[in-house]
Amino acid sequence: MGRKAIDIAKLDVEKLIQMLNEALSEEWLAYYQYWIGARMLEGPMRSEVEPELLLHATEELAHAELVVNRILQLGGTPVLNPSKWIEYAKCPYEEPNDPYVEVILQQNLDGERCAIQRYEEIAEYTYGKDHSTYQMAIQILNDELEHEHDIEDFLADLARLKEDIRKIRL
Ligand code: FE
Ligand code: FE
Ligand code: MG
């Protein structure tokens, strides 16, 4: 715990730690959603989508690492039991029970949009008050924006593929 770290934060540190624990829970769920989704995946473009989903999974894990380090610096206790992940997370875990590539991608897209909202919220809360957490939130936010864009591109390509096939049939 960094005593001075807590000292210089001009905000409610307890409230911030709670937000960070929610974000930490969301990152672990996002990690698993990508990781298991990549393995369930079926359909066109599988060979391109699968490695990208696995890469995103590792990036979510890296986010969890950044967030847990900040919780500890602020003297907080990171969520210690996975049973709390669902309880704390504001972004729902979407079970990949339909393996079709578009469905999996859409579930991950929903998750990314929720994550963007989360880091926007943390950035807003810490702006000008806790530079360190603010900088971390922006760093993660930039990754989440990239993730959203990657998935949107895949979905656009799949839609185009379907459209082209439809034209051939006509
Ligand atoms: Fe993330
Ligand atoms: Fe992400
Ligand atoms: Mg990517």
mmCIF file of C-alpha atoms and ligand atoms in Angstrom:
data_model
loop_
_atom_site.group_PDB
_atom_site.id
_atom_site.type_symbol
_atom_site.label_atom_id
_atom_site.label_comp_id
_atom_site.label_asym_id
_atom_site.label_seq_id
_atom_site.Cartn_x
_atom_site.Cartn_y
_atom_site.Cartn_z
ATOM 1 C CA MET A 1 0.000 0.000 0.000
ATOM 2 C CA GLY A 2 1.281 3.459 -0.876
ATOM 3 C CA ARG A 3 0.447 5.898 1.894
ATOM 4 C CA LYS A 4 1.385 8.894 -0.210
ATOM 5 C CA ALA A 5 -0.507 7.362 -3.153
ATOM 6 C CA ILE A 6 -3.692 7.484 -1.090
ATOM 7 C CA ASP A 7 -2.801 10.895 0.278
ATOM 8 C CA ILE A 8 -2.576 12.585 -3.106
ATOM 9 C CA ALA A 9 -5.807 11.130 -4.460
ATOM 10 C CA LYS A 10 -8.329 13.964 -4.184
ATOM 11 C CA LEU A 11 -11.394 11.745 -4.264
ATOM 12 C CA ASP A 12 -13.244 9.053 -2.319
ATOM 13 C CA VAL A 13 -10.622 6.278 -2.394
ATOM 14 C CA GLU A 14 -13.052 3.626 -1.078
ATOM 15 C CA LYS A 15 -15.493 4.387 -3.876
ATOM 16 C CA LEU A 16 -12.677 4.261 -6.424
ATOM 17 C CA ILE A 17 -11.474 0.882 -5.079
ATOM 18 C CA GLN A 18 -15.014 -0.474 -5.467
ATOM 19 C CA MET A 19 -15.126 0.750 -9.082
ATOM 20 C CA LEU A 20 -11.736 -0.841 -9.708
ATOM 21 C CA ASN A 21 -12.888 -4.146 -8.216
ATOM 22 C CA GLU A 22 -15.916 -4.089 -10.496
ATOM 23 C CA ALA A 23 -13.584 -3.422 -13.442
ATOM 24 C CA LEU A 24 -11.284 -6.242 -12.297
ATOM 25 C CA SER A 25 -14.225 -8.668 -12.198
ATOM 26 C CA GLU A 26 -15.302 -7.528 -15.661
ATOM 27 C CA GLU A 27 -11.795 -8.092 -17.048
ATOM 28 C CA TRP A 28 -11.683 -11.687 -15.803
ATOM 29 C CA LEU A 29 -15.114 -12.403 -17.235
ATOM 30 C CA ALA A 30 -14.101 -10.756 -20.522
ATOM 31 C CA TYR A 31 -10.951 -12.878 -20.552
ATOM 32 C CA TYR A 32 -12.958 -16.072 -20.150
ATOM 33 C CA GLN A 33 -15.643 -14.996 -22.610
ATOM 34 C CA TYR A 34 -13.003 -14.440 -25.323
ATOM 35 C CA TRP A 35 -10.992 -17.517 -24.404
ATOM 36 C CA ILE A 36 -13.874 -19.989 -24.359
ATOM 37 C CA GLY A 37 -15.608 -18.247 -27.283
ATOM 38 C CA ALA A 38 -12.476 -18.678 -29.419
ATOM 39 C CA ARG A 39 -12.597 -22.420 -28.746
ATOM 40 C CA MET A 40 -16.325 -22.820 -29.406
ATOM 41 C CA LEU A 41 -16.240 -20.752 -32.604
ATOM 42 C CA GLU A 42 -17.668 -22.164 -35.846
ATOM 43 C CA GLY A 43 -18.368 -20.649 -39.242
ATOM 44 C CA PRO A 44 -16.703 -18.522 -41.916
ATOM 45 C CA MET A 45 -13.429 -16.699 -41.233
ATOM 46 C CA ARG A 46 -12.768 -18.952 -38.254
ATOM 47 C CA SER A 47 -9.032 -19.075 -38.962
ATOM 48 C CA GLU A 48 -8.799 -15.272 -38.789
ATOM 49 C CA VAL A 49 -11.254 -14.615 -35.994
ATOM 50 C CA GLU A 50 -10.014 -17.277 -33.580
ATOM 51 C CA PRO A 51 -6.443 -15.956 -33.132
ATOM 52 C CA GLU A 52 -7.728 -12.387 -32.773
ATOM 53 C CA LEU A 53 -10.138 -13.435 -30.017
ATOM 54 C CA LEU A 54 -7.307 -15.245 -28.239
ATOM 55 C CA LEU A 55 -5.146 -12.127 -28.535
ATOM 56 C CA HIS A 56 -7.935 -10.022 -27.057
ATOM 57 C CA ALA A 57 -8.219 -12.533 -24.221
ATOM 58 C CA THR A 58 -4.560 -11.985 -23.297
ATOM 59 C CA GLU A 59 -5.069 -8.229 -23.521
ATOM 60 C CA GLU A 60 -8.000 -8.429 -21.076
ATOM 61 C CA LEU A 61 -5.742 -10.360 -18.710
ATOM 62 C CA ALA A 62 -3.140 -7.591 -18.982
ATOM 63 C CA HIS A 63 -5.879 -5.100 -18.035
ATOM 64 C CA ALA A 64 -6.710 -7.197 -14.970
ATOM 65 C CA GLU A 65 -3.047 -6.950 -13.998
ATOM 66 C CA LEU A 66 -2.983 -3.149 -14.312
ATOM 67 C CA VAL A 67 -6.188 -2.802 -12.305
ATOM 68 C CA VAL A 68 -5.128 -5.169 -9.507
ATOM 69 C CA ASN A 69 -1.824 -3.330 -9.109
ATOM 70 C CA ARG A 70 -3.636 -0.029 -8.743
ATOM 71 C CA ILE A 71 -6.080 -1.473 -6.174
ATOM 72 C CA LEU A 72 -3.116 -2.658 -4.098
ATOM 73 C CA GLN A 73 -1.329 0.709 -4.374
ATOM 74 C CA LEU A 74 -4.472 2.377 -3.083
ATOM 75 C CA GLY A 75 -4.556 0.046 -0.083
ATOM 76 C CA GLY A 76 -7.566 -1.895 -1.303
ATOM 77 C CA THR A 77 -8.266 -5.610 -1.298
ATOM 78 C CA PRO A 78 -8.758 -7.027 -4.772
ATOM 79 C CA VAL A 79 -11.705 -9.345 -5.248
ATOM 80 C CA LEU A 80 -10.419 -12.633 -3.828
ATOM 81 C CA ASN A 81 -13.097 -15.079 -4.884
ATOM 82 C CA PRO A 82 -14.247 -15.743 -8.479
ATOM 83 C CA SER A 83 -17.803 -16.202 -7.177
ATOM 84 C CA LYS A 84 -17.805 -12.405 -6.735
ATOM 85 C CA TRP A 85 -17.014 -11.690 -10.395
ATOM 86 C CA ILE A 86 -20.594 -11.993 -11.600
ATOM 87 C CA GLU A 87 -21.850 -10.124 -8.549
ATOM 88 C CA TYR A 88 -19.486 -7.153 -9.019
ATOM 89 C CA ALA A 89 -19.456 -6.947 -12.802
ATOM 90 C CA LYS A 90 -21.824 -4.472 -14.428
ATOM 91 C CA CYS A 91 -21.073 -5.972 -17.839
ATOM 92 C CA PRO A 92 -23.044 -9.229 -18.157
ATOM 93 C CA TYR A 93 -21.241 -12.449 -18.987
ATOM 94 C CA GLU A 94 -22.787 -13.786 -22.176
ATOM 95 C CA GLU A 95 -22.589 -17.572 -22.346
ATOM 96 C CA PRO A 96 -21.437 -18.680 -25.815
ATOM 97 C CA ASN A 97 -24.079 -21.404 -26.182
ATOM 98 C CA ASP A 98 -24.427 -20.688 -29.913
ATOM 99 C CA PRO A 99 -20.980 -21.157 -31.504
ATOM 100 C CA TYR A 100 -21.772 -19.354 -34.769
ATOM 101 C CA VAL A 101 -19.063 -16.768 -35.428
ATOM 102 C CA GLU A 102 -21.468 -13.816 -35.735
ATOM 103 C CA VAL A 103 -23.126 -14.639 -32.429
ATOM 104 C CA ILE A 104 -19.797 -14.972 -30.601
ATOM 105 C CA LEU A 105 -18.544 -11.713 -32.115
ATOM 106 C CA GLN A 106 -21.747 -9.892 -31.168
ATOM 107 C CA GLN A 107 -21.415 -11.094 -27.564
ATOM 108 C CA ASN A 108 -17.834 -9.859 -27.435
ATOM 109 C CA LEU A 109 -18.882 -6.570 -29.023
ATOM 110 C CA ASP A 110 -21.485 -6.029 -26.288
ATOM 111 C CA GLY A 111 -18.753 -6.685 -23.726
ATOM 112 C CA GLU A 112 -16.388 -4.192 -25.334
ATOM 113 C CA ARG A 113 -19.012 -1.464 -25.403
ATOM 114 C CA CYS A 114 -19.651 -2.084 -21.733
ATOM 115 C CA ALA A 115 -15.898 -1.960 -21.003
ATOM 116 C CA ILE A 116 -15.607 1.340 -22.888
ATOM 117 C CA GLN A 117 -18.364 2.733 -20.675
ATOM 118 C CA ARG A 118 -16.571 1.449 -17.563
ATOM 119 C CA TYR A 119 -13.216 3.121 -18.340
ATOM 120 C CA GLU A 120 -14.963 6.276 -19.464
ATOM 121 C CA GLU A 121 -16.585 6.315 -16.013
ATOM 122 C CA ILE A 122 -13.277 5.735 -14.201
ATOM 123 C CA ALA A 123 -11.561 8.391 -16.334
ATOM 124 C CA GLU A 124 -14.339 10.899 -15.555
ATOM 125 C CA TYR A 125 -14.162 10.121 -11.841
ATOM 126 C CA THR A 126 -10.377 10.448 -11.592
ATOM 127 C CA TYR A 127 -9.746 13.304 -14.038
ATOM 128 C CA GLY A 128 -7.661 15.969 -12.330
ATOM 129 C CA LYS A 129 -7.940 14.106 -9.005
ATOM 130 C CA ASP A 130 -5.936 10.903 -9.365
ATOM 131 C CA HIS A 131 -3.535 11.196 -12.274
ATOM 132 C CA SER A 132 -2.209 7.655 -11.979
ATOM 133 C CA THR A 133 -5.583 5.896 -12.121
ATOM 134 C CA TYR A 134 -6.688 8.341 -14.818
ATOM 135 C CA GLN A 135 -3.684 7.467 -16.986
ATOM 136 C CA MET A 136 -4.325 3.747 -16.497
ATOM 137 C CA ALA A 137 -8.010 4.154 -17.399
ATOM 138 C CA ILE A 138 -7.080 5.951 -20.635
ATOM 139 C CA GLN A 139 -4.505 3.296 -21.496
ATOM 140 C CA ILE A 140 -7.084 0.526 -21.059
ATOM 141 C CA LEU A 141 -9.805 2.590 -22.765
ATOM 142 C CA ASN A 142 -7.600 2.860 -25.869
ATOM 143 C CA ASP A 143 -7.283 -0.940 -25.990
ATOM 144 C CA GLU A 144 -11.034 -1.397 -25.588
ATOM 145 C CA LEU A 145 -11.701 1.073 -28.414
ATOM 146 C CA GLU A 146 -9.347 -0.955 -30.603
ATOM 147 C CA HIS A 147 -11.112 -4.193 -29.609
ATOM 148 C CA GLU A 148 -14.492 -2.730 -30.513
ATOM 149 C CA HIS A 149 -13.170 -1.610 -33.878
ATOM 150 C CA ASP A 150 -11.596 -5.021 -34.642
ATOM 151 C CA ILE A 151 -14.888 -6.792 -33.964
ATOM 152 C CA GLU A 152 -16.925 -4.284 -35.950
ATOM 153 C CA ASP A 153 -14.617 -4.893 -38.911
ATOM 154 C CA PHE A 154 -15.086 -8.668 -38.688
ATOM 155 C CA LEU A 155 -18.866 -8.269 -38.507
ATOM 156 C CA ALA A 156 -18.843 -5.893 -41.477
ATOM 157 C CA ASP A 157 -16.796 -8.375 -43.514
ATOM 158 C CA LEU A 158 -19.155 -11.227 -42.604
ATOM 159 C CA ALA A 159 -22.172 -9.131 -43.575
ATOM 160 C CA ARG A 160 -20.548 -8.335 -46.904
ATOM 161 C CA LEU A 161 -19.730 -11.989 -47.505
ATOM 162 C CA LYS A 162 -23.366 -12.914 -46.914
ATOM 163 C CA GLU A 163 -24.522 -10.128 -49.200
ATOM 164 C CA ASP A 164 -22.193 -11.278 -51.994
ATOM 165 C CA ILE A 165 -23.430 -14.870 -51.702
ATOM 166 C CA ARG A 166 -27.011 -13.653 -51.809
ATOM 167 C CA LYS A 167 -26.295 -11.737 -55.046
ATOM 168 C CA ILE A 168 -24.752 -14.818 -56.677
ATOM 169 C CA ARG A 169 -27.880 -16.809 -55.886
ATOM 170 C CA LEU A 170 -30.239 -14.227 -57.398
HETATM 171 FE FE FE B 1 -10.252 -5.047 -20.916
HETATM 172 FE FE FE B 2 -11.505 -5.464 -24.566
HETATM 173 MG MG MG B 3 -7.178 -6.651 -31.776
#
